[in-house]
Coordinates of C-alpha atoms in Angstrom, one line a residue:
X1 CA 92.5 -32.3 108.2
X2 CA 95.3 -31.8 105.3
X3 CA 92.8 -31.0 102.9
X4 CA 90.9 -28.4 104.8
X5 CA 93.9 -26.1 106.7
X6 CA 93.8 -23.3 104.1
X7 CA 89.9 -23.2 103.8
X8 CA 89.9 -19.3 104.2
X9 CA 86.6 -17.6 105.1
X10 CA 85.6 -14.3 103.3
X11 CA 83.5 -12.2 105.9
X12 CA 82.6 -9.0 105.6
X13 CA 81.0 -7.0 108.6
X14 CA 79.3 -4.3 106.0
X15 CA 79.3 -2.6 102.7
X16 CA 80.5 0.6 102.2
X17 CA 78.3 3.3 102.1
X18 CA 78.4 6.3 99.9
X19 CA 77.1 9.7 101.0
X20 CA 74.9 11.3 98.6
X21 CA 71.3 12.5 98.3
X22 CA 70.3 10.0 96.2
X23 CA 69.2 7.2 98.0
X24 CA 70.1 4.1 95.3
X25 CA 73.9 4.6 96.3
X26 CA 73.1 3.7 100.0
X27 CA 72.1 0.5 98.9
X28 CA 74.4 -2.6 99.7
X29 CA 76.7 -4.4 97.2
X30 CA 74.8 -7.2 95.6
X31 CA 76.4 -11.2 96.7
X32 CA 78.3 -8.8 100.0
X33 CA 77.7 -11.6 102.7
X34 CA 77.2 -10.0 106.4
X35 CA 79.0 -11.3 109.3
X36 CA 75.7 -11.9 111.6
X37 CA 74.1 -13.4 108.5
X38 CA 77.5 -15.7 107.8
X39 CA 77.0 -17.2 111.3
X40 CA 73.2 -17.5 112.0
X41 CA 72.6 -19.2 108.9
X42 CA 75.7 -21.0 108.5
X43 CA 76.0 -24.5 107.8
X44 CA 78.4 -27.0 110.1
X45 CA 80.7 -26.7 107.3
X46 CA 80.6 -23.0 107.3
X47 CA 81.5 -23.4 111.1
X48 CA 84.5 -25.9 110.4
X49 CA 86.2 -23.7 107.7
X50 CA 86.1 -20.8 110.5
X51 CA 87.6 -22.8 112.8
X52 CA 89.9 -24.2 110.1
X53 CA 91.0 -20.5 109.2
X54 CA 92.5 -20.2 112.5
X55 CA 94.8 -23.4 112.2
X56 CA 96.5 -22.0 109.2
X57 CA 99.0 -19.3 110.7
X58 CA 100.8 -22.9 112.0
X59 CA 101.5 -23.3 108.2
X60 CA 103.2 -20.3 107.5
X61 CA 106.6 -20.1 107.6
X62 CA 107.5 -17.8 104.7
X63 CA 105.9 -14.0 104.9
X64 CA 108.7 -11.5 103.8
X65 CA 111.1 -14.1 104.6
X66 CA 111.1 -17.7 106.4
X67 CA 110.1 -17.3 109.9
X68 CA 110.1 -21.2 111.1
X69 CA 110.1 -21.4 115.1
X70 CA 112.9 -23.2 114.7
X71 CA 115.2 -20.4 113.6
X72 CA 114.6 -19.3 117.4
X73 CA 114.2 -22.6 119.5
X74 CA 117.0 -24.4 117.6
X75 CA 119.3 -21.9 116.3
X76 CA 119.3 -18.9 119.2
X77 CA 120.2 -22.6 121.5
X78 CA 123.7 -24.5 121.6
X79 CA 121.6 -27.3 119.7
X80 CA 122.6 -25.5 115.8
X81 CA 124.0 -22.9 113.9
X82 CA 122.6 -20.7 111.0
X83 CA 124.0 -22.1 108.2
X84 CA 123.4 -21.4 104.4
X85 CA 125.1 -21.1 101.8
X86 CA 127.5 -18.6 103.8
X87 CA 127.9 -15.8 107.0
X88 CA 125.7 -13.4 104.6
X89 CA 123.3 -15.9 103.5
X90 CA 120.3 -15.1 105.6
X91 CA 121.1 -11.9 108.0
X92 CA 118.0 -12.3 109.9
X93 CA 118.6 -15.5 111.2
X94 CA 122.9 -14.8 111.6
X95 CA 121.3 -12.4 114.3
X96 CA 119.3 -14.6 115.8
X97 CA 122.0 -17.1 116.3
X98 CA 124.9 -14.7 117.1
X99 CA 122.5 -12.4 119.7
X100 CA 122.8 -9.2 117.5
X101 CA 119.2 -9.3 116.7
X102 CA 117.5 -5.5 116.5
X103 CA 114.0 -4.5 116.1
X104 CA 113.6 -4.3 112.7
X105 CA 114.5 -8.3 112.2
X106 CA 112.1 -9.6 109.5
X107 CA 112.2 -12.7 110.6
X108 CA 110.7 -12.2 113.8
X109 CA 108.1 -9.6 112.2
X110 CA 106.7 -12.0 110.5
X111 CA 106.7 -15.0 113.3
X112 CA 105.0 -11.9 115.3
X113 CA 102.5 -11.1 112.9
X114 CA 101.7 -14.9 112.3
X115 CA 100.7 -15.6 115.2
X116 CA 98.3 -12.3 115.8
X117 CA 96.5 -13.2 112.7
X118 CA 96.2 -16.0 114.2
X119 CA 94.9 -15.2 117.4
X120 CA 92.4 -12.9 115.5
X121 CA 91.3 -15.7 113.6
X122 CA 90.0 -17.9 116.7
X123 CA 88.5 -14.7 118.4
X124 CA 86.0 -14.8 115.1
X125 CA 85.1 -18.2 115.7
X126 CA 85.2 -18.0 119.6
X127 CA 83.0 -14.9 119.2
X128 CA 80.6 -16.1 116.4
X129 CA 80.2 -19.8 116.7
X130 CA 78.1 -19.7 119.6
X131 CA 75.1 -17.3 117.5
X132 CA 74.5 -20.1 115.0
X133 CA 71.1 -21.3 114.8
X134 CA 70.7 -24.5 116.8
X135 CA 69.2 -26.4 113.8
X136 CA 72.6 -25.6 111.8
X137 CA 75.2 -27.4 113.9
X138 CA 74.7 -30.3 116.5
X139 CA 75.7 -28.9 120.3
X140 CA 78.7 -31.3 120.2
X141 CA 80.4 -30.5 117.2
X142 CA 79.7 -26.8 117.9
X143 CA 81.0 -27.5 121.1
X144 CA 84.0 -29.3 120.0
X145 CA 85.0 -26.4 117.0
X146 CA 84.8 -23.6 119.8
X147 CA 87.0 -25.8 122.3
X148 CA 89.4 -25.3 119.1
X149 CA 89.3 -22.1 118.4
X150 CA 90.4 -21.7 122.1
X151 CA 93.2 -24.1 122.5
X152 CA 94.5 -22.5 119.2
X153 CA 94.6 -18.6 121.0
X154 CA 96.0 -20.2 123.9
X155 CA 98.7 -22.3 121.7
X156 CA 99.6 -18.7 119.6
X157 CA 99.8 -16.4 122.9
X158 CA 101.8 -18.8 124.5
X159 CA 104.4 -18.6 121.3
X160 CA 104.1 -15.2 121.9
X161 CA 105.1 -14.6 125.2
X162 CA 107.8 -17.2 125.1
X163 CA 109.7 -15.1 122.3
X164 CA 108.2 -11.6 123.1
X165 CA 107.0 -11.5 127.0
X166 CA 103.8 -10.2 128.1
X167 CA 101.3 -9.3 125.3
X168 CA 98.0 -7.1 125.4
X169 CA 95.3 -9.4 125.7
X170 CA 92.7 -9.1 122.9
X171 CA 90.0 -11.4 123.5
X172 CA 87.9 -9.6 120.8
X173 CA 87.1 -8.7 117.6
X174 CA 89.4 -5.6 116.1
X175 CA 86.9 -4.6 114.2
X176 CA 87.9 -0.8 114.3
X177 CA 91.2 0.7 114.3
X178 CA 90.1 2.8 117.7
X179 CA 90.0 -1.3 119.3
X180 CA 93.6 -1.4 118.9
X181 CA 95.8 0.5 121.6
X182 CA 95.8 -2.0 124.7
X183 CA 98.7 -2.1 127.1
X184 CA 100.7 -4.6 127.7
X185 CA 99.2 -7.0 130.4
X186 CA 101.7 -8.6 132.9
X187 CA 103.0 -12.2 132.4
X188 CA 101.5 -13.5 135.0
X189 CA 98.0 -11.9 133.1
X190 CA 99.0 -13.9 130.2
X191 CA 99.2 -17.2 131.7
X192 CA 96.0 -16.9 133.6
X193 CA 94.8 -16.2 129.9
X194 CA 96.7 -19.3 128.5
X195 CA 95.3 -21.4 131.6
X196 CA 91.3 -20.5 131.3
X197 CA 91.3 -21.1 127.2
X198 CA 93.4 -24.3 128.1
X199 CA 90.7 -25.2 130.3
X200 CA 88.0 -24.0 128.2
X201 CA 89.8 -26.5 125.6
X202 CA 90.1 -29.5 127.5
X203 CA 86.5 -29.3 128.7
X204 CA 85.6 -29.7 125.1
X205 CA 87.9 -31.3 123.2
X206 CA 87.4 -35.0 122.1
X207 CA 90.0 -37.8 122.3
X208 CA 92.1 -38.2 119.6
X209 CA 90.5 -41.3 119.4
X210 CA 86.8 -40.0 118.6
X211 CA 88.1 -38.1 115.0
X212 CA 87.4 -39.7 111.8
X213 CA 90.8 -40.3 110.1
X214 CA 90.1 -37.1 107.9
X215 CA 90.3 -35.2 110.8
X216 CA 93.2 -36.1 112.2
X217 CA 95.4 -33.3 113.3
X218 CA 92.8 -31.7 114.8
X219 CA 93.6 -30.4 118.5
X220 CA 92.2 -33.3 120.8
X221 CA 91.5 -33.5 124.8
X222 CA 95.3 -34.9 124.8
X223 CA 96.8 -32.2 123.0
X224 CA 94.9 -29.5 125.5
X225 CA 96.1 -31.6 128.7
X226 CA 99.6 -31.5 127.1
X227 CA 99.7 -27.7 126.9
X228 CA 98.6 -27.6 130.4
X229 CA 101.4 -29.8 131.4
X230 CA 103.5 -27.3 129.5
X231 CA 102.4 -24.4 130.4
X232 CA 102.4 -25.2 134.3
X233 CA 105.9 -26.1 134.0
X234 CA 106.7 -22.7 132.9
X235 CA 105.2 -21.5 135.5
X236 CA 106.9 -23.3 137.9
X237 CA 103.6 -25.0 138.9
X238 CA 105.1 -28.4 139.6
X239 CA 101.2 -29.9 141.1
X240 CA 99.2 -29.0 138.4
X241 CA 101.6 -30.0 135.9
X242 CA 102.2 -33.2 137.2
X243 CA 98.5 -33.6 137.2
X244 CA 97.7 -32.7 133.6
X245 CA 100.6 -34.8 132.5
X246 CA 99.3 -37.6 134.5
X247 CA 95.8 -37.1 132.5
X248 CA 98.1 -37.6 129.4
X249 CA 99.2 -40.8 130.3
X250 CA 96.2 -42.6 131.8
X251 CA 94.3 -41.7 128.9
X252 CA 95.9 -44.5 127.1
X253 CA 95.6 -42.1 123.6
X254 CA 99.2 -42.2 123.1
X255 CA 102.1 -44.4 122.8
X256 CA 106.1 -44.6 121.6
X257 CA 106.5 -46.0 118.4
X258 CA 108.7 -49.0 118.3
X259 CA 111.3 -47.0 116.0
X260 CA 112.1 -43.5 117.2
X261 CA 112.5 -42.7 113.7
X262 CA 108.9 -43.2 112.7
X263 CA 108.2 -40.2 114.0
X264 CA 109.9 -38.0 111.5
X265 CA 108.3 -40.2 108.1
X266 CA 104.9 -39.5 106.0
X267 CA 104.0 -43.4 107.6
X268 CA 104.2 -41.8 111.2
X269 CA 102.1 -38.5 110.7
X270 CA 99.3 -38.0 113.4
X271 CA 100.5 -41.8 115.1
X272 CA 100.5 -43.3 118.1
X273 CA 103.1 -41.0 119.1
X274 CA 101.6 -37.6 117.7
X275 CA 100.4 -35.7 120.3
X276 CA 99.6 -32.2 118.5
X277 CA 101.3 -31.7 114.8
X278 CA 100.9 -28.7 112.3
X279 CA 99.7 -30.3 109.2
X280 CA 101.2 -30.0 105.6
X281 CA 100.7 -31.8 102.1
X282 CA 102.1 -32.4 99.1
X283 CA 101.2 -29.3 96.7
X284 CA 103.3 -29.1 93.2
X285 CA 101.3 -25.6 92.8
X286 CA 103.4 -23.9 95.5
X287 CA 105.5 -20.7 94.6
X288 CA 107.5 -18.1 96.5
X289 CA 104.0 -15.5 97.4
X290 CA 104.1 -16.2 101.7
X291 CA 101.8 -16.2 103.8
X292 CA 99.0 -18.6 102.6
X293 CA 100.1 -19.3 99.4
X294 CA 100.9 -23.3 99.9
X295 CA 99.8 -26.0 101.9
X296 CA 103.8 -27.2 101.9
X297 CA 106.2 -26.5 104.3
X298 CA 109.1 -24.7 103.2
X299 CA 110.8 -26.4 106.1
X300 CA 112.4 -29.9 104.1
X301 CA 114.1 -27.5 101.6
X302 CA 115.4 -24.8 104.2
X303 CA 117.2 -27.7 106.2
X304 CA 118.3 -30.4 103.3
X305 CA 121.9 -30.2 102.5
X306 CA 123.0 -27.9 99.7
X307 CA 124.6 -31.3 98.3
X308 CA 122.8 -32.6 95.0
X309 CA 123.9 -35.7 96.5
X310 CA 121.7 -35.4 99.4
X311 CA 118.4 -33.5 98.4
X312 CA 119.9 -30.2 96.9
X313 CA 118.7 -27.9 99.8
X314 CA 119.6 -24.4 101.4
X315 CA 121.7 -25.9 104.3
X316 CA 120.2 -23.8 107.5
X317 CA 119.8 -25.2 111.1
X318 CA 122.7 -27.2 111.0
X319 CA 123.3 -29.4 114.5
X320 CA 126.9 -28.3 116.6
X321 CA 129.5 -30.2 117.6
X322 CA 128.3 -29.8 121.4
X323 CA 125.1 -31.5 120.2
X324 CA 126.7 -34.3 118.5
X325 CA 128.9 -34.6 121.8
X326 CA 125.7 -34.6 123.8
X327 CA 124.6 -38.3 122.6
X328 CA 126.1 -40.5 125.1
X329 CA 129.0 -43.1 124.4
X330 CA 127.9 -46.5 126.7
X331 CA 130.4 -48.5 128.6
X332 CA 130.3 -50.7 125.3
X333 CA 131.1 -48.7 122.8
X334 CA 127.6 -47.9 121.4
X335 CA 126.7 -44.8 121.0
X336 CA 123.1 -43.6 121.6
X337 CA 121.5 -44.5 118.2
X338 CA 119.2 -41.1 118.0
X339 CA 122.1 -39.8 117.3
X340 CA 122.4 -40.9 113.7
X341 CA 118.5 -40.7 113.5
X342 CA 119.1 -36.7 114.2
X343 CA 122.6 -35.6 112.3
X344 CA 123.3 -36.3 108.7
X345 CA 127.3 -36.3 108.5
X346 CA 127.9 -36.3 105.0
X347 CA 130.8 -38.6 103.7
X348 CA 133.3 -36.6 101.2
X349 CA 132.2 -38.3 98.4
X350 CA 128.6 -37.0 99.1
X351 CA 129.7 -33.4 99.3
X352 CA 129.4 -31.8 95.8
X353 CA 130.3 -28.2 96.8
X354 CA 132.8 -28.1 100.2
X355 CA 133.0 -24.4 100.3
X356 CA 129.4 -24.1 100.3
X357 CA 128.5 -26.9 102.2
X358 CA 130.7 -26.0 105.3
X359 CA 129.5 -23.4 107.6
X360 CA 131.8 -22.2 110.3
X361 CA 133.6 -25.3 110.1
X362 CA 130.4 -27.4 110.5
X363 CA 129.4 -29.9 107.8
X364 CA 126.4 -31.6 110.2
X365 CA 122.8 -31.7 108.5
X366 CA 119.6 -32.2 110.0
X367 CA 117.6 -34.6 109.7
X368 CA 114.6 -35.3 111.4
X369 CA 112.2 -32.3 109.4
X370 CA 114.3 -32.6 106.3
X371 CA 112.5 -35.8 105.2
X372 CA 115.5 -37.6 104.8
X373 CA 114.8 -41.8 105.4
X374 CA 117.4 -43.8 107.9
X375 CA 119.8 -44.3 105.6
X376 CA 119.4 -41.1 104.4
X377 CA 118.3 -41.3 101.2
X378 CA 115.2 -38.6 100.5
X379 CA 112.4 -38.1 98.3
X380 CA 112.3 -35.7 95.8
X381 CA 110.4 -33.2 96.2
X382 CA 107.7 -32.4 94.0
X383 CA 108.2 -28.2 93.9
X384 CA 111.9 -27.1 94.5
X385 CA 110.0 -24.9 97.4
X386 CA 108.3 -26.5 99.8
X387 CA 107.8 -29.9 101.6
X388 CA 104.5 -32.3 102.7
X389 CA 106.0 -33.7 106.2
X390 CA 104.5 -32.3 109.6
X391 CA 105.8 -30.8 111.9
X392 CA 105.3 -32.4 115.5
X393 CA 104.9 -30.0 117.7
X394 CA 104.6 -32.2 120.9
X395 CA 105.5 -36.0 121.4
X396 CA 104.2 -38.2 123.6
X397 CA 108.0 -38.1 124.3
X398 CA 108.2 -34.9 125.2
X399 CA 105.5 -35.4 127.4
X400 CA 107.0 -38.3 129.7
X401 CA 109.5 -35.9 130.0
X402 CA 107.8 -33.0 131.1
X403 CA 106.1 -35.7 133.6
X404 CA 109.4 -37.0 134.8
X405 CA 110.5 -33.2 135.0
X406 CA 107.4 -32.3 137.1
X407 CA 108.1 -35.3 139.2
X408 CA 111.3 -35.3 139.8
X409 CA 110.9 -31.2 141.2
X410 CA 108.2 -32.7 143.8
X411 CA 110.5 -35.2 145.0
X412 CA 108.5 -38.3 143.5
X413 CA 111.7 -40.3 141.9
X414 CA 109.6 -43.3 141.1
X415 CA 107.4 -41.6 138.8
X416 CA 110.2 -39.4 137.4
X417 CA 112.3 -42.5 136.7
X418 CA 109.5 -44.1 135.6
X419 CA 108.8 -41.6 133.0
X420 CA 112.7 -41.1 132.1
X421 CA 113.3 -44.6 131.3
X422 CA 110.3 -45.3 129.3
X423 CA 111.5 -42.9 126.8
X424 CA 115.2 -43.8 127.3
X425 CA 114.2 -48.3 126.5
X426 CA 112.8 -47.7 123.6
X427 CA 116.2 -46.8 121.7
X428 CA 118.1 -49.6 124.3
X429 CA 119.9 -47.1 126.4
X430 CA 120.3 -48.0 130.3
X431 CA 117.4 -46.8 132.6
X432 CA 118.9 -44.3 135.4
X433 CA 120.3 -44.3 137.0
X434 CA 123.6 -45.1 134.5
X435 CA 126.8 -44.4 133.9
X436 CA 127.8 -43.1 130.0
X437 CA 130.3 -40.9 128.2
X438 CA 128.8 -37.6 127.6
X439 CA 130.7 -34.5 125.6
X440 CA 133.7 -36.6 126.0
X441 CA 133.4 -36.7 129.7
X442 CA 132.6 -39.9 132.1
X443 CA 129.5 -39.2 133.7
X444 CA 127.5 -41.4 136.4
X445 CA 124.3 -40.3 137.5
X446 CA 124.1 -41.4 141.3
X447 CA 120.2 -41.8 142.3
X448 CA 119.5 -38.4 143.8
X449 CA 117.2 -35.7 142.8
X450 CA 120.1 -33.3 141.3
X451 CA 121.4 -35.8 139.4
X452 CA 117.9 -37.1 138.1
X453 CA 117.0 -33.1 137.1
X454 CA 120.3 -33.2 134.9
X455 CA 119.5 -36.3 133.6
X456 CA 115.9 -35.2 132.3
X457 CA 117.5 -32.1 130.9
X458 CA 119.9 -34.0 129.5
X459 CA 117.5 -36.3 127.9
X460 CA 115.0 -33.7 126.9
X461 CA 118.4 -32.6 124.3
X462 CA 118.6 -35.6 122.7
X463 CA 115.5 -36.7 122.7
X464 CA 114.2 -33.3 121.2
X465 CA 117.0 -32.2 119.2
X466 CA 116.5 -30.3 116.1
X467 CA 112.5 -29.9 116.9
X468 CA 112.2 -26.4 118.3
X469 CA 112.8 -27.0 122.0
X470 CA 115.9 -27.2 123.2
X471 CA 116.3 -22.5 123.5
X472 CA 112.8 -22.4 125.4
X473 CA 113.8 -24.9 127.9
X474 CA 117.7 -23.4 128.3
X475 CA 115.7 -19.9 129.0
X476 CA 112.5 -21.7 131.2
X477 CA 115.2 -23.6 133.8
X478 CA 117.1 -19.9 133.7
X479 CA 120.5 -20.9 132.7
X480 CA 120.7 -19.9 128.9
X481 CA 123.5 -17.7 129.8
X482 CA 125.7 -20.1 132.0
X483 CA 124.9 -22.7 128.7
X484 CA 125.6 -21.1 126.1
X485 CA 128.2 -19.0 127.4
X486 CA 130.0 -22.3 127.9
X487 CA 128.8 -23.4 124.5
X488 CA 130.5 -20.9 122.8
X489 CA 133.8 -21.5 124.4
X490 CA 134.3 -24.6 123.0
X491 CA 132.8 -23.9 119.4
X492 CA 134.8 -23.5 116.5
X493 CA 137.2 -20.3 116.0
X494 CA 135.2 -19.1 112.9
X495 CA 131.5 -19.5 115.0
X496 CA 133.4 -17.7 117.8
X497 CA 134.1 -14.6 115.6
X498 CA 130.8 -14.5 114.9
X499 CA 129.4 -14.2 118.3
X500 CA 128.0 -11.3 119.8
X501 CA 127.2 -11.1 123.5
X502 CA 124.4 -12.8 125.7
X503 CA 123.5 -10.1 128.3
X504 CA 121.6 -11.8 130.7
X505 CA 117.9 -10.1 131.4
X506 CA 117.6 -9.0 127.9
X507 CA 118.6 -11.6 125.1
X508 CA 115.7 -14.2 126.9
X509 CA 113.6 -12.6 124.8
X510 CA 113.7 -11.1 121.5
X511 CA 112.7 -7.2 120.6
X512 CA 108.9 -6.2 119.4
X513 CA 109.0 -5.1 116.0
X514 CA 109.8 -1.7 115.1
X515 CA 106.9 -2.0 112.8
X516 CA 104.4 -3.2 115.2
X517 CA 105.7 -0.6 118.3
X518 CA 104.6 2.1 115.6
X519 CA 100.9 0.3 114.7
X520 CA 100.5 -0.1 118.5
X521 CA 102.2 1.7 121.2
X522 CA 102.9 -0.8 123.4
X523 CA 106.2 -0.3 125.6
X524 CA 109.7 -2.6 124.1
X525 CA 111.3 -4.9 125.7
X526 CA 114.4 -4.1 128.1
X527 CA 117.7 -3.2 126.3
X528 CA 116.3 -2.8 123.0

């Protein structure tokens, strides 16, 4: 799939028309392709670079600025800080991480806009794809491609109202500006949305294990079942999610590799763990232009240290002390060995600039979408700009958790345990329930189902770290403000200066751009 995400498709509904008397400058532009004529005669190919269009907003993470989701999941959590090159380096994201944020935040403009471009782009090929002449695409394929373009909607809304709240649902075309002044629908609007394109998805999705190997990263049956599992779990729908995780694992698509690490290498891209990744490549033609303008990830370079010695990056996301305190400390003396998988501590003599490679007190780097190796030693990469590694967006991991979480809320332990330990063996840790030093602190789980809920959450942390997660889930099981008021207590002086104020009911989600409110209408968010 790597070498077809930026296909772009160049539609045009209809030419402009001229008014005069003379009747040659009502004529159409010569080579001007119509959109019914793009789709009723278009080739399967034609059909896949539509549907390819729509996977693109994934990629971007540069508009104006960087807009990464991880500047939100990882940095607005207790799992990192900013970091840069200093407090002013970067004032979108210091907001972000500090709770100051206001409406007219770049960052999150562009993450916004991303993702309605986005959702535009699969309501082409959800509206469109199904007028193509029968003789021009086989029913499966055809089938398959629009089952896409509706799991990608679904997957883009459901960003959306995870940062935002509730958005206007446009299940159309906005082909007019008089299409464009819907409401804002409720939440509970938006998942029944999220749910039926799910469904719609995972009706026509193939297995993972039906793609050719150049179409691997494609969304698959799993993937759809996943964001089901998800998705129900937001919504507090313990049955259903249990039953769409348990689809997951009987499908017997997915496995953990052997080495956690794998996951985080070129080798490991679209494995046996890969559940749903955005795709990236290698592309020494990169540059600075945004949206569309690379098929890298600017990702590797925004996170590498700002040593020489280690990669020469910008030094953002950078892990806290409270996650490094998070990995557990066994009765032996080993310490949980994701630990060193997930945070680069850089040795002094690997440091080339302290001052600049310090934030807040903090010298921690991450690791895992840096595309550092073990040991970390890192590959050069070939534009000082962007990176080729992937992004996993869900891990079969992540979803024996979920599963274990679902579980363990309907009171089946077995399965939760089940689920828990399977992802706790493979890097050697005790199954639960255990005993293990945790932020400095003796901890024994006993075998209830209070103890097993903070066990999961406590796993989904390390497990997770540094991929985007660890915010959403403080703000799903409602206690970001209990965390990381707690978090803050014990971070370092100079962090503590920084921070703003948490005000519960308002900072779980983020303002609407000031820019969009004007294009739309629709009402802000509480407090801002």
């Amino acid at each position: 799939m790597k070498q077809y995400m930026m296909a772009g498709v160049l539609v045009f509904s209809a030419a402009a028309v001229l008014t005069s008397c003379n009747s040659w400058l009502d004529e159409e532009t010569p080579g001007i392709t119509r959109l019914d004529d793009f789709f009723t005669a278009g080739t399967q190919t034609a059909a896949e670079n539509v549907v390819n269009a729509a996977y693109v907003p994934l990629q971007w993470d540069f508009g104006s600025t960087y807009c990464a989701e991880w500047f939100i999941g990882d940095v607005a959590s207790d799992d990192a800080l900013k970091g840069g090159q200093n407090i002013a380096d970067g004032g979108a994201y210091y907001d972000i991480d500090n709770f100051k944020v206001q409406s007219d935040n770049q960052m999150l403009l562009d993450y916004y806009r991303a993702q309605w471009t986005g959702v535009s782009r699969a309501n082409l090929a959800i509206s469109q794809l199904p007028a193509m002449s029968g003789d021009s695409i086989s029913a499966d394929v055809r089938t398959r491609l629009i089952a896409e373009a509706h799991f990608l909607r679904a997957y883009y809304y459901f960003r959306l109202l995870r940062v935002f709240g509730a958005m206007p649902i446009v299940d159309y075309i906005v082909d007019s500006s008089d299409k464009w002044y819907p409401a804002r629908a409720s939440v509970e609007e938006n998942y029944r949305f999220i749910i039926s394109d799910l469904t719609i998805a995972e009706a026509g999705l193939w297995e993972k294990s039906q793609y050719a190997d150049e179409d691997l990263g494609r969304a698959t049956k799993g993937a759809a079942q996943a964001m089901l599992l998800k998705v129900c779990l937001y919504m507090s729908d313990y049955e259903q999610a249990k039953a769409w995780g348990g689809k997951v694992i009987s499908s017997g698509q997915y496995s953990l590799f052997a080495d956690f690490y794998d996951n985080f290498t070129l080798d490991g891209e679209n494995g046996a763990e890969s559940v749903f990744e955005i795709q990236y490549m290698d592309d020494d033609m990169s540059d600075y232009g945004g949206f569309g303008f690379t098929r890298g990830t600017f990702t590797q370079v925004l996170t590498r240290s700002r040593s020489n010695n280690l990669g020469g990056g910008w030094g953002f996301n950078r892990p806290t002390q409270d996650l490094f305190d998070e990995f557990e400390t066994a009765a032996d003396g080993s310490v949980d060995p994701r630990r060193a998988m997930t945070i680069l501590v850089p040795t002094a003599e690997e440091m080339t600039n302290e001052a600049e490679e310090t934030y807040c007190g903090n010298i921690y780097i991450s690791k895992k979408n840096a595309w550092y190796n073990k040991d970390n030693t890192f590959a050069r990469l070939s534009h000082d700009s962007r990176g080729p590694l992937n992004n996993r967006q869900i891990r079969y991991s992540d979803v024996l958790l979920m599963y274990a979480e679902a579980c363990c809320e309907l009171g089946d332990l077995a399965a939760s345990k089940a689920a828990l330990n399977q992802v706790r063996s493979r890097v050697g840790l005790d199954g639960f329930p255990y005993s293990a030093t945790i932020q400095g602190q003796a901890r024994t789980f006993a075998d209830t189902q209070a103890d097993l809920r903070q066990a999961i959450r406590h796993e989904r942390r390390v497990e997770l770290a540094m991929e985007g997660h660890r915010w959403f889930d403080l703000v799903r099981w409602g206690v970001a403000k209990q965390t990381l008021d707690a978090y803050i207590a014990r971070e370092s002086s100079e962090a503590r200066e920084q921070w703003g104020n948490f005000v519960e009911g308002k900072n779980e989600l983020f303002p609407i751009p000031t820019q969009e409110l004007e294009l739309s209408g629709i009402a802000q968010n509480p407090g801002y």
